[in-house]
mmCIF file of C-alpha atoms in Angstrom:
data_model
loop_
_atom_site.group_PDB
_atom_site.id
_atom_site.type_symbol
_atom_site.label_atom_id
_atom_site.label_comp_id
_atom_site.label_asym_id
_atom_site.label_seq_id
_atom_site.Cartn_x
_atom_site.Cartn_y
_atom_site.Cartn_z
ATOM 1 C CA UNK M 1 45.437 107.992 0.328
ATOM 2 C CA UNK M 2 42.822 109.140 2.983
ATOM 3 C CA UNK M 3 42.818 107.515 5.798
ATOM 4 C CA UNK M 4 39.204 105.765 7.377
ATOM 5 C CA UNK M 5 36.786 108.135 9.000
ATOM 6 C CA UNK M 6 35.823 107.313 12.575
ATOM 7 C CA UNK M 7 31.922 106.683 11.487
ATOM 8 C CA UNK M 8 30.229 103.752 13.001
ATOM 9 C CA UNK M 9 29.726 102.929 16.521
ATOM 10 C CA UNK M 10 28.275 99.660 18.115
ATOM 11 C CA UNK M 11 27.429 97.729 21.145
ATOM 12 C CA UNK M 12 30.609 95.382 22.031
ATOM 13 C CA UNK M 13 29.506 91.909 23.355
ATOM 14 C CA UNK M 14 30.348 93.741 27.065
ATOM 15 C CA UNK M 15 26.697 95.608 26.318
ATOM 16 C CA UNK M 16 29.388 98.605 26.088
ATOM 17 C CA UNK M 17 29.014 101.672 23.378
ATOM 18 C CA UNK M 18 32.090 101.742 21.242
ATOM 19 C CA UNK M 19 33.534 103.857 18.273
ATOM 20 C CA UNK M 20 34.642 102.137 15.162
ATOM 21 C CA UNK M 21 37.045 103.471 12.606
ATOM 22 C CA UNK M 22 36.679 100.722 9.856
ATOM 23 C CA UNK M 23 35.666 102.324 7.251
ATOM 24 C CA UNK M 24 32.046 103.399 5.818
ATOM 25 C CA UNK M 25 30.888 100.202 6.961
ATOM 26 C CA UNK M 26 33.056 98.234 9.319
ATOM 27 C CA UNK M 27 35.355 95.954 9.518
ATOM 28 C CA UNK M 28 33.630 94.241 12.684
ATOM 29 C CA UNK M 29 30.391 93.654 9.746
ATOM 30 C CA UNK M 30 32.964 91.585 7.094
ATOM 31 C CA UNK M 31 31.774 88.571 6.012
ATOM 32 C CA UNK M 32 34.690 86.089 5.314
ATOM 33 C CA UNK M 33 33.950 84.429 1.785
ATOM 34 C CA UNK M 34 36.150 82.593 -0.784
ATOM 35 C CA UNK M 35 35.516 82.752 -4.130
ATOM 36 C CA UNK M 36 34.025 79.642 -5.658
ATOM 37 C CA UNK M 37 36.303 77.363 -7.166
ATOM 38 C CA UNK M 38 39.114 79.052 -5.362
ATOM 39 C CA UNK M 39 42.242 76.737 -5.132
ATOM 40 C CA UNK M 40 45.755 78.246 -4.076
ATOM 41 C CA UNK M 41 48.473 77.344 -6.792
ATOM 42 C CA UNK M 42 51.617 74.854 -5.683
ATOM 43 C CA UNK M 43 53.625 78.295 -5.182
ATOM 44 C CA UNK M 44 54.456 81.809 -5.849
ATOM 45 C CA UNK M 45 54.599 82.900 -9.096
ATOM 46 C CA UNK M 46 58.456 83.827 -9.807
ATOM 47 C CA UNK M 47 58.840 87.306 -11.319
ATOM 48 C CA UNK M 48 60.600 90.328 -11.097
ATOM 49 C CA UNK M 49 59.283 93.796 -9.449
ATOM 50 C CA UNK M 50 58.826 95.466 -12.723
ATOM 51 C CA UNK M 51 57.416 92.385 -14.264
ATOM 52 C CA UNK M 52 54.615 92.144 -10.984
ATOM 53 C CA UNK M 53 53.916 95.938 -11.698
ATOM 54 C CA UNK M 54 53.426 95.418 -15.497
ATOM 55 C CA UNK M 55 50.892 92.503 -13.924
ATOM 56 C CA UNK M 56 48.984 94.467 -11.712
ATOM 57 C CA UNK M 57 48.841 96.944 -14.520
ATOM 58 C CA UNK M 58 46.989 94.866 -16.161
ATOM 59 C CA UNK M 59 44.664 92.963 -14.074
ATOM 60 C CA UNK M 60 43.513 96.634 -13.178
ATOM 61 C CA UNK M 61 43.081 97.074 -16.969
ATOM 62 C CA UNK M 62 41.202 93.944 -17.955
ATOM 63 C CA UNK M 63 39.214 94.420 -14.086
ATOM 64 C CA UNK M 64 40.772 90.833 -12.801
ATOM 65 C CA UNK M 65 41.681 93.670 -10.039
ATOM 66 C CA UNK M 66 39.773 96.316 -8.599
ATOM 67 C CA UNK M 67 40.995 99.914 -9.740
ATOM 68 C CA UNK M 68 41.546 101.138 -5.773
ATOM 69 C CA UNK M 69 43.728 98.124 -5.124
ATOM 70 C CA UNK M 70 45.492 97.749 -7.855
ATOM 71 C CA UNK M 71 46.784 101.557 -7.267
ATOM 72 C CA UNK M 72 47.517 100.745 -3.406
ATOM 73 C CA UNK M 73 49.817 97.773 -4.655
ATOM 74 C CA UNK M 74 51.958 99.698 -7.141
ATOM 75 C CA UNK M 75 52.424 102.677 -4.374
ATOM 76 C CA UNK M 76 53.381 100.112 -2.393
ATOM 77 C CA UNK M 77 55.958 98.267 -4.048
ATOM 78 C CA UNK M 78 57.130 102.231 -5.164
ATOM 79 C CA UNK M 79 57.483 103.008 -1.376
ATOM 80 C CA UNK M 80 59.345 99.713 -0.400
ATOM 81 C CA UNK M 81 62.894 101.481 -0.543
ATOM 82 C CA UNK M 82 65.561 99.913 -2.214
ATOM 83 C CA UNK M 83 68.433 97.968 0.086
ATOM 84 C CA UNK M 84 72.129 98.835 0.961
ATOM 85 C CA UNK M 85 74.668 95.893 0.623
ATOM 86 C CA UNK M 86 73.989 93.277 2.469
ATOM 87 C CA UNK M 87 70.662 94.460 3.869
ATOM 88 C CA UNK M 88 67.792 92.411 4.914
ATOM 89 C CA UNK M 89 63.973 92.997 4.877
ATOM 90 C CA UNK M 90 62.361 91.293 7.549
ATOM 91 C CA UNK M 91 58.370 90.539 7.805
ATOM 92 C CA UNK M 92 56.754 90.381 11.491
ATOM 93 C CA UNK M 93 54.687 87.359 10.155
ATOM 94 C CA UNK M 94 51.961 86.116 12.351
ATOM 95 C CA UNK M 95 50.886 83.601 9.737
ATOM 96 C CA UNK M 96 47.205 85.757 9.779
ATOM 97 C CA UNK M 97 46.042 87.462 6.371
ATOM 98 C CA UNK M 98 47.252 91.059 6.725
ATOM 99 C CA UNK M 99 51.454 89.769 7.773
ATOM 100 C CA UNK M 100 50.217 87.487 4.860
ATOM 101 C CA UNK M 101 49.742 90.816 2.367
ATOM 102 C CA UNK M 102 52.801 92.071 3.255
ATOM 103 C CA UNK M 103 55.013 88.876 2.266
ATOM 104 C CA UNK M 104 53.174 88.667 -0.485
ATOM 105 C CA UNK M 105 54.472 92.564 -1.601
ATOM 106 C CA UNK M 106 57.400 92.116 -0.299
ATOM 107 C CA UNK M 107 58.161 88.890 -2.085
ATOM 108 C CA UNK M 108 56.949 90.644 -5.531
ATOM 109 C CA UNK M 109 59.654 93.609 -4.485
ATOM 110 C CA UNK M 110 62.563 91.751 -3.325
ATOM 111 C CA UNK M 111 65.114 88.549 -4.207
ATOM 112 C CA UNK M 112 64.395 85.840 -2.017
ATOM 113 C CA UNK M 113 67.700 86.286 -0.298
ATOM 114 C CA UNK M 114 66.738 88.903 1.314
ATOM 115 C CA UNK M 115 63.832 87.941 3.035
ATOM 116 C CA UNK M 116 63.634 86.518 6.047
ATOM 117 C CA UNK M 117 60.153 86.130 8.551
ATOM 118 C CA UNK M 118 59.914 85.728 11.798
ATOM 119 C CA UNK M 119 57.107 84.124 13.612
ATOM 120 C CA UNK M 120 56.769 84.762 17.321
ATOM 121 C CA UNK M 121 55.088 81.311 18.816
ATOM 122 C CA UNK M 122 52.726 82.863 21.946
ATOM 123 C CA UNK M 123 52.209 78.882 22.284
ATOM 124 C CA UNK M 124 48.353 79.844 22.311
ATOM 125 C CA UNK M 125 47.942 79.520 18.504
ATOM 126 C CA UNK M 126 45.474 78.264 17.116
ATOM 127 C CA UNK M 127 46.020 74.821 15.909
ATOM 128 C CA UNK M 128 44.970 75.806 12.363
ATOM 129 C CA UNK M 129 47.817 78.098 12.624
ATOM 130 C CA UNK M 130 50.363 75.811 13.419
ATOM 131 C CA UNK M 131 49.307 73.917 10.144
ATOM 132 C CA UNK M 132 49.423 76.777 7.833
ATOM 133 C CA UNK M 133 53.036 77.349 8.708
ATOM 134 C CA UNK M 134 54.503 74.931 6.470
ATOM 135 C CA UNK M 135 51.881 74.755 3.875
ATOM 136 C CA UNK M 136 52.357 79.213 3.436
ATOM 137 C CA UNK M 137 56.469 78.475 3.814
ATOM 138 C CA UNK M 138 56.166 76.144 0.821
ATOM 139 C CA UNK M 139 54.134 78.596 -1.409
ATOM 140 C CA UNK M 140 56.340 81.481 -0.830
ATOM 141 C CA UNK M 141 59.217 79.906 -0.877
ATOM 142 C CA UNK M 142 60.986 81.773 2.030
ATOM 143 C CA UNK M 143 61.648 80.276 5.708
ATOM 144 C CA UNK M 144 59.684 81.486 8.702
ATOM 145 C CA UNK M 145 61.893 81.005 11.466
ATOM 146 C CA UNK M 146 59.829 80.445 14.739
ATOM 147 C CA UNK M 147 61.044 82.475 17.650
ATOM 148 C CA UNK M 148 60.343 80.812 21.131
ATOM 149 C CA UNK M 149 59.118 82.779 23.896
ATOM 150 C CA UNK M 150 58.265 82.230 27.453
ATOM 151 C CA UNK M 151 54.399 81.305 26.298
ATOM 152 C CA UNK M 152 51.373 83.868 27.126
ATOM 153 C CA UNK M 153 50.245 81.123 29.997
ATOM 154 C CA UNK M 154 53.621 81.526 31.652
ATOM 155 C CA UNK M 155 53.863 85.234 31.518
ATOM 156 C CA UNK M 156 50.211 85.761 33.060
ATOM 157 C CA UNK M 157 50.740 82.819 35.707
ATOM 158 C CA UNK M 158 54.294 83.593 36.774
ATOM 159 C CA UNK M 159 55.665 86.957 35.988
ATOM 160 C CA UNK M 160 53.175 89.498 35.256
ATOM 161 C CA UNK M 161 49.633 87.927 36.347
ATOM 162 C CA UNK M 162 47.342 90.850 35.183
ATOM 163 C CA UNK M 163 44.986 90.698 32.304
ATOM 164 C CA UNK M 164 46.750 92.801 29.125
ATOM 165 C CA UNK M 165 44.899 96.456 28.265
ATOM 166 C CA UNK M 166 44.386 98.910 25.615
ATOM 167 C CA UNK M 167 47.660 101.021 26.407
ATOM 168 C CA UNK M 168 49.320 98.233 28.589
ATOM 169 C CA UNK M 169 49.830 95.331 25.946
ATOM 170 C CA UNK M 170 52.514 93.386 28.229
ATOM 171 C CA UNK M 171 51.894 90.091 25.960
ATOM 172 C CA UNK M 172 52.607 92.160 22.780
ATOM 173 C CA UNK M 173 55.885 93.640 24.380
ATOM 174 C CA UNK M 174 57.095 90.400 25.871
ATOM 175 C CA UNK M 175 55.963 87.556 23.142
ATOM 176 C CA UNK M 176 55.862 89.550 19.579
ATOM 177 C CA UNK M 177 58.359 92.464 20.134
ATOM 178 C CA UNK M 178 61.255 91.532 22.368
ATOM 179 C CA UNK M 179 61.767 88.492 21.346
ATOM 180 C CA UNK M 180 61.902 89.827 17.531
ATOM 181 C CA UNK M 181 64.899 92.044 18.939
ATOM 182 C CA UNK M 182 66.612 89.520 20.896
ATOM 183 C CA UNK M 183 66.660 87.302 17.240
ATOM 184 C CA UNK M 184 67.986 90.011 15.929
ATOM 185 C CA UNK M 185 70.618 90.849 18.315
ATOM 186 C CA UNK M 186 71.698 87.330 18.317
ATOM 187 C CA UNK M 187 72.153 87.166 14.727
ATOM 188 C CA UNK M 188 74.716 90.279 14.890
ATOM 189 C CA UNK M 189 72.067 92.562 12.781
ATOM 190 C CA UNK M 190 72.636 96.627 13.575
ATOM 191 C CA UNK M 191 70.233 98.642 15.506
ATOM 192 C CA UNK M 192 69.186 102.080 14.937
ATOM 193 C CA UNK M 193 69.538 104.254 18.247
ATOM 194 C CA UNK M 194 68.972 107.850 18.897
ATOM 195 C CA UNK M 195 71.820 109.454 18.389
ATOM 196 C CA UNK M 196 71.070 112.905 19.918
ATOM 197 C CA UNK M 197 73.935 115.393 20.911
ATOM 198 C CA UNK M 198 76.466 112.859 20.372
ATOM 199 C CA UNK M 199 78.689 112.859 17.521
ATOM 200 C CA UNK M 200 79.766 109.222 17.548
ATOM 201 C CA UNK M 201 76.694 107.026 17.201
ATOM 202 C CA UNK M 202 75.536 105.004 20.342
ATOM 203 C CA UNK M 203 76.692 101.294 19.469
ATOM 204 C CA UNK M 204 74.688 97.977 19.413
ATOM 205 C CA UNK M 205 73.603 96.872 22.410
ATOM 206 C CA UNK M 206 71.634 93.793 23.856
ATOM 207 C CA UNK M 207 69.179 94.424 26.115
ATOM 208 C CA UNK M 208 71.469 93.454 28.921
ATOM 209 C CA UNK M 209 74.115 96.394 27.915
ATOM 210 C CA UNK M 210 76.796 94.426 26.212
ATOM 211 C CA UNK M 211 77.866 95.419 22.970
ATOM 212 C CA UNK M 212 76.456 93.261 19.866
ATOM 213 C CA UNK M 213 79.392 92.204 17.403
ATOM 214 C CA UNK M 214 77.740 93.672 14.237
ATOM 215 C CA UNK M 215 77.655 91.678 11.466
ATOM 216 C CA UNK M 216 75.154 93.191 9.362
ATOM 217 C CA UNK M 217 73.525 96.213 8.696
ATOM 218 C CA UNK M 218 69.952 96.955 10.389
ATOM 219 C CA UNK M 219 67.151 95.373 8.556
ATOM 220 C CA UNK M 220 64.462 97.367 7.075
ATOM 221 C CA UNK M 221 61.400 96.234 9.475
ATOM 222 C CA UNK M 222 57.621 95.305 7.481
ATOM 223 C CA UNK M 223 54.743 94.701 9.510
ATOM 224 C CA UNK M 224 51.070 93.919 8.395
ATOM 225 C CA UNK M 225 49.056 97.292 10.571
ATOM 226 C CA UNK M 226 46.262 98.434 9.068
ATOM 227 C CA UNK M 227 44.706 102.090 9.438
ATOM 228 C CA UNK M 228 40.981 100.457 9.057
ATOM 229 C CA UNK M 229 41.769 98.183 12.111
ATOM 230 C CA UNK M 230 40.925 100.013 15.101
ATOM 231 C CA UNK M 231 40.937 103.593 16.035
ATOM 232 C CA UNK M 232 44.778 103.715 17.639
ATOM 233 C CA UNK M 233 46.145 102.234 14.534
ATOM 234 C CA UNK M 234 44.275 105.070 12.272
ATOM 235 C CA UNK M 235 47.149 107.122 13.519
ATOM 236 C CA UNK M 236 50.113 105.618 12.680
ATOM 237 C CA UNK M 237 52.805 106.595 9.916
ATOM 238 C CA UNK M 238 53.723 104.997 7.093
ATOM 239 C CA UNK M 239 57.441 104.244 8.501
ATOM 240 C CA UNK M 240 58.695 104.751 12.092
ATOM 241 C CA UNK M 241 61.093 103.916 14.544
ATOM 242 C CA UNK M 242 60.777 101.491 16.856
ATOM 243 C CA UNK M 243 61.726 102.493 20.483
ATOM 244 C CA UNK M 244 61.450 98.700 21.586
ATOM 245 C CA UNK M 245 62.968 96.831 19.140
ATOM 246 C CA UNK M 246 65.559 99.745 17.771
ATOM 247 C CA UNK M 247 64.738 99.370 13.733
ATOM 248 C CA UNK M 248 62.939 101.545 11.064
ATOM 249 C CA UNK M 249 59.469 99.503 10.493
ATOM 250 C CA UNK M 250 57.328 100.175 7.132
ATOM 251 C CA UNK M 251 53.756 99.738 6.838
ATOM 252 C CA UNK M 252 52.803 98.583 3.475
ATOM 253 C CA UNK M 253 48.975 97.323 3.741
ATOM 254 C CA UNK M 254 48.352 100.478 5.898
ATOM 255 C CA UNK M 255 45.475 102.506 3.296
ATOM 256 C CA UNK M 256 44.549 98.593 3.272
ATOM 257 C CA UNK M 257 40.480 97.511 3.800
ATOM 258 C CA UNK M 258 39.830 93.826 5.058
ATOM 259 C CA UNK M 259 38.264 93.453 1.402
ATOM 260 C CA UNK M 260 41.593 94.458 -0.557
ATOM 261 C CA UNK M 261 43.681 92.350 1.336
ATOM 262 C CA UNK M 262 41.737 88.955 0.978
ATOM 263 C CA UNK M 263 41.141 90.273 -2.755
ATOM 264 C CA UNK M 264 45.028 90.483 -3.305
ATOM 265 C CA UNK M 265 45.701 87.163 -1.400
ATOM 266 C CA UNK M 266 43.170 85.519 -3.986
ATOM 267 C CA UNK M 267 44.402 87.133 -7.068
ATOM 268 C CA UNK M 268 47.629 85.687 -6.513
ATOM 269 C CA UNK M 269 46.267 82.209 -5.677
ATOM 270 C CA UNK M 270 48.114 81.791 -2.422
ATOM 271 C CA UNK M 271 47.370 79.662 0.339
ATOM 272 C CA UNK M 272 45.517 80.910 3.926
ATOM 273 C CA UNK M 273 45.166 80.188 7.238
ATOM 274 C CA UNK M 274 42.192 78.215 7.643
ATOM 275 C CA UNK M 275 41.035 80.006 10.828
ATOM 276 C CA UNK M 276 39.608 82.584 9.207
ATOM 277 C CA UNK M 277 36.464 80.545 8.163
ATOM 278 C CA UNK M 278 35.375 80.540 11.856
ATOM 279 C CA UNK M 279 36.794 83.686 13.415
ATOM 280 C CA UNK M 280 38.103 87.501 12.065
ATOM 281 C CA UNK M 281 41.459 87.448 13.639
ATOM 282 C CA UNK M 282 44.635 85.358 13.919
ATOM 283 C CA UNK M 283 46.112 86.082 17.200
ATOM 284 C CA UNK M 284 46.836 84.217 20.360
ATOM 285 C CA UNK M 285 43.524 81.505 20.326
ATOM 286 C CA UNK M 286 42.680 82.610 23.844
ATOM 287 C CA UNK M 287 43.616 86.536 23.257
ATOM 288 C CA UNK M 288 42.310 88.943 25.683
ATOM 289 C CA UNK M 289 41.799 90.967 23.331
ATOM 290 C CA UNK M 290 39.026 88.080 21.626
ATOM 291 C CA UNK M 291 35.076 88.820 21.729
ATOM 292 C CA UNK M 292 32.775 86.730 24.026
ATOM 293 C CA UNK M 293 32.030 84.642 20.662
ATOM 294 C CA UNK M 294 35.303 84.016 19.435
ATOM 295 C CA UNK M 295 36.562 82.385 22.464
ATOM 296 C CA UNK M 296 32.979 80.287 22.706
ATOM 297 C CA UNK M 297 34.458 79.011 18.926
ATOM 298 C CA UNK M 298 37.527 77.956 20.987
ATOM 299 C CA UNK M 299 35.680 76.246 23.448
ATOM 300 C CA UNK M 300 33.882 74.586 20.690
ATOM 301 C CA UNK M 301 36.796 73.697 18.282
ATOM 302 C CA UNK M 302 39.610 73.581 21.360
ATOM 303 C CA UNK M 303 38.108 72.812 24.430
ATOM 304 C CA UNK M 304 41.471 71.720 26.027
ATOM 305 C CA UNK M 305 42.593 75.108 25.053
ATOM 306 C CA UNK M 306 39.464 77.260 26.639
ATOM 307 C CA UNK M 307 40.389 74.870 29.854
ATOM 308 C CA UNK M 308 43.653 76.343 30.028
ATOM 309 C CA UNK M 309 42.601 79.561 30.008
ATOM 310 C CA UNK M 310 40.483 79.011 32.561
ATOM 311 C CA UNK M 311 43.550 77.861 34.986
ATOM 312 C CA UNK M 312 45.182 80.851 34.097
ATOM 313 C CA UNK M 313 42.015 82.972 35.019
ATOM 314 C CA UNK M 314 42.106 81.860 38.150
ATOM 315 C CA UNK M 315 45.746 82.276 39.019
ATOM 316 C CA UNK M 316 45.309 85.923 37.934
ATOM 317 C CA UNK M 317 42.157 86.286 40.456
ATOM 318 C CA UNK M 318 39.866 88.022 38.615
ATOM 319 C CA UNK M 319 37.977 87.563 35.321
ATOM 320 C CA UNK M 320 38.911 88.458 32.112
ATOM 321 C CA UNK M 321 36.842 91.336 30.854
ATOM 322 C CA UNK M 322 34.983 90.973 33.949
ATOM 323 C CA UNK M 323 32.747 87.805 31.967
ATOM 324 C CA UNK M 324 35.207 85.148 32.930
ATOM 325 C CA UNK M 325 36.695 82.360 30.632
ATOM 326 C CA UNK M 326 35.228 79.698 33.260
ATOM 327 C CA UNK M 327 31.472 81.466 32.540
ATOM 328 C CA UNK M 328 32.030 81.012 28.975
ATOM 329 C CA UNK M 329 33.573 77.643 29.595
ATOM 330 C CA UNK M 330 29.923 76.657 31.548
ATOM 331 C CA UNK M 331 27.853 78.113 29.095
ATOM 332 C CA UNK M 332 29.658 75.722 26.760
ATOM 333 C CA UNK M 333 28.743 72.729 28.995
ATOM 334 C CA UNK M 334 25.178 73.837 29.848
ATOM 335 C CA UNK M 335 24.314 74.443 25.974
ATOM 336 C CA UNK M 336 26.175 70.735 24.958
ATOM 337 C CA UNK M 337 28.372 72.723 22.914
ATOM 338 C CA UNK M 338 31.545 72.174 24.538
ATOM 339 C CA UNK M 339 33.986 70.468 21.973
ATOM 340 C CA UNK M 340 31.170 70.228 19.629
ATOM 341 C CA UNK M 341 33.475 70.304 16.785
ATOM 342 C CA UNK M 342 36.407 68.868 18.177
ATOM 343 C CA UNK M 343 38.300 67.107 15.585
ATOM 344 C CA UNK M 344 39.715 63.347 16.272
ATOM 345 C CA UNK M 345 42.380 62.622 12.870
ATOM 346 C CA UNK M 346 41.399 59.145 13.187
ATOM 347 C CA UNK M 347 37.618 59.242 13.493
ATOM 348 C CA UNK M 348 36.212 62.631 12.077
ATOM 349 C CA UNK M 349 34.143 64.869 14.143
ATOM 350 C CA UNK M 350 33.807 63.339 17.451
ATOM 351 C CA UNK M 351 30.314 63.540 19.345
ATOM 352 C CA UNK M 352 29.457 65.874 22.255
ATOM 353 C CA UNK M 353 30.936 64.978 25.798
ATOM 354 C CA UNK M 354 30.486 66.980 28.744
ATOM 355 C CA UNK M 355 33.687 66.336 30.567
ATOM 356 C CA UNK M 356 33.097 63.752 33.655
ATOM 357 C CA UNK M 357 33.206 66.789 36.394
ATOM 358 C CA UNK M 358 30.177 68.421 34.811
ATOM 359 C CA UNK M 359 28.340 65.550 34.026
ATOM 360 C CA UNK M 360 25.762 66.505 36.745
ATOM 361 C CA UNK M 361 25.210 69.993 34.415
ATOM 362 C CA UNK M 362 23.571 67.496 31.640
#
């Protein structure tokens, strides 16, 4: 497969020039739709690997499938090795489309016993989120166990209060990937270490050097990265070692576009997170990583949400991306769009309120 080319570059919502490697077109220009008619089925279809391939085989065939993607899903479910005894395949789910892809494949590959997912909570998901946990658990038919972390509003107001960076991703380090190892330490899973000059192995250890009483072999790692993301991920391998959380990870949606992976999701009628009708990604709702206009859709969907951002803004001391959650947050209450399409479970959309301290803004 060839990887994207680096071809398109844009104006960011910073009035900054920036390169692109999405594709031909971009990823940043993808227009969410869903097919009309589409309904998700009551759960996963229950077959075997060969029986998915002979499937795929012939959707391409009778064009339910698109020829390009229906080639990337058989290579993939080729490349997913096969397990030792007792082995586990764990998916880094993040209940957002491309994790998604990957527990779909993986699901088509392997029993069910030998999946597991793990969900790191940043506890700054989007509500949406929250509800497509059980609903996707259901379909699959496979638990996501929720990890708990310290929270992405704790971390920036107590122990590292600095906004994250391309290069610096503290929140990714401290909310997705340690706490993914520290599950997996505490479960008595092997690691895979560097062994170097030594000729006995380097044992298991947790992160605070005592020695992990192994009780099962290391699992083979899945996460949903996709080459067409951004122009860091365009590098990565297929399979690598992790340095942070010590296990082999495989990519299996890497040759990927945005368009194959909602394509497969559809094709086998599976649930999705309902977020993606209003924004592109599925991270953290207040990610610092979000454009200008996703985080005005929080304000507008979330408000209480945007406001705690906004605390947490000003504990740091400086604004994010040098814009400011609390400018956004004002542009919200100047335009009456603040909570605009809040949701009350009793009453349906509730009407525009500024809140009381900005009532003098109206």
């Amino acid at each position: 497969m060839k990887k994207p080319v680096a071809a398109l570059f844009e104006i960011n919502d910073n009035n900054e020039l920036v390169m692109s490697c999405k594709g031909p077109v971009g990823e940043s220009h993808f227009v969410f739709s869903v097919p009309e008619g589409y309904t998700p089925s009551d759960h996963m279809p229950n077959h075997t690997c060969d029986e998915w391939m002979y499937r795929i085989q012939d959707a391409k065939a009778s064009g339910e499938l698109s020829g390009d993607l229906a080639d990337k899903m058989i290579l993939s479910l080729q490349r997913l090795p096969d397990l030792s005894p007792n082995q586990k395949v764990c998916v880094s789910f993040s209940l957002g489309k491309d994790s998604e892809a990957v527990s779909i494949l993986a699901a088509m590959k392997y029993d069910k016993e030998q999946l597991m997912m793990l969900f790191a909570d940043t506890e700054d998901e989007w509500p949406e989120t929250y509800n497509f946990h059980p609903i996707y658990e259901s379909w699959i038919g496979i638990p996501i166990t929720p990890l708990k972390t310290e929270g992405i509003h704790r971390l920036l107001r107590e122990r590292m209060p600095f906004w994250p960076m391309m290069g610096r991703r503290h929140c990714t380090k401290n909310l997705k990937m340690l706490p993914q190892r520290d599950y997996l330490d505490e479960q008595g899973f092997d690691q895979v270490r560097k062994q170097g000059r030594a000729k006995i192995p380097p044992i298991a250890r947790f992160r605070d050097k005592t020695p992990i009483e192994v009780k099962q072999p290391a699992p083979l790692m899945l996460c949903g990265e996709r080459w067409a993301e951004s122009e860091n991920r365009s590098q990565l391998p297929y399979e690598s070692r992790d340095d942070l959380i010590l296990r082999y990870t495989q990519r299996p949606v890497l040759e990927f576009t945005i368009e194959e992976v909602w394509e497969m999701i559809f094709w086998v009628r599976a649930p999705f997170n309902q977020v993606y009708h209003y924004v592109k990604r599925c991270a953290c709702a207040g990610c610092p990583f979000a454009s200008n206009k996703e985080i005005e859709i929080l304000g507008e969907r979330h408000p209480q949400m945007l406001e705690e951002w906004c605390v947490t803004e000003k504990i740091i001391g400086y604004p994010w991306k040098k814009v400011g959650f609390r400018s956004i947050y004002m542009k919200l209450v100047k335009e009456r769009r603040l909570g605009k399409y809040k949701v009350s479970v009793l009453e349906g959309t509730e009407k525009y309120s500024a809140p009381a301290r900005y009532h003098h803004l109206e």
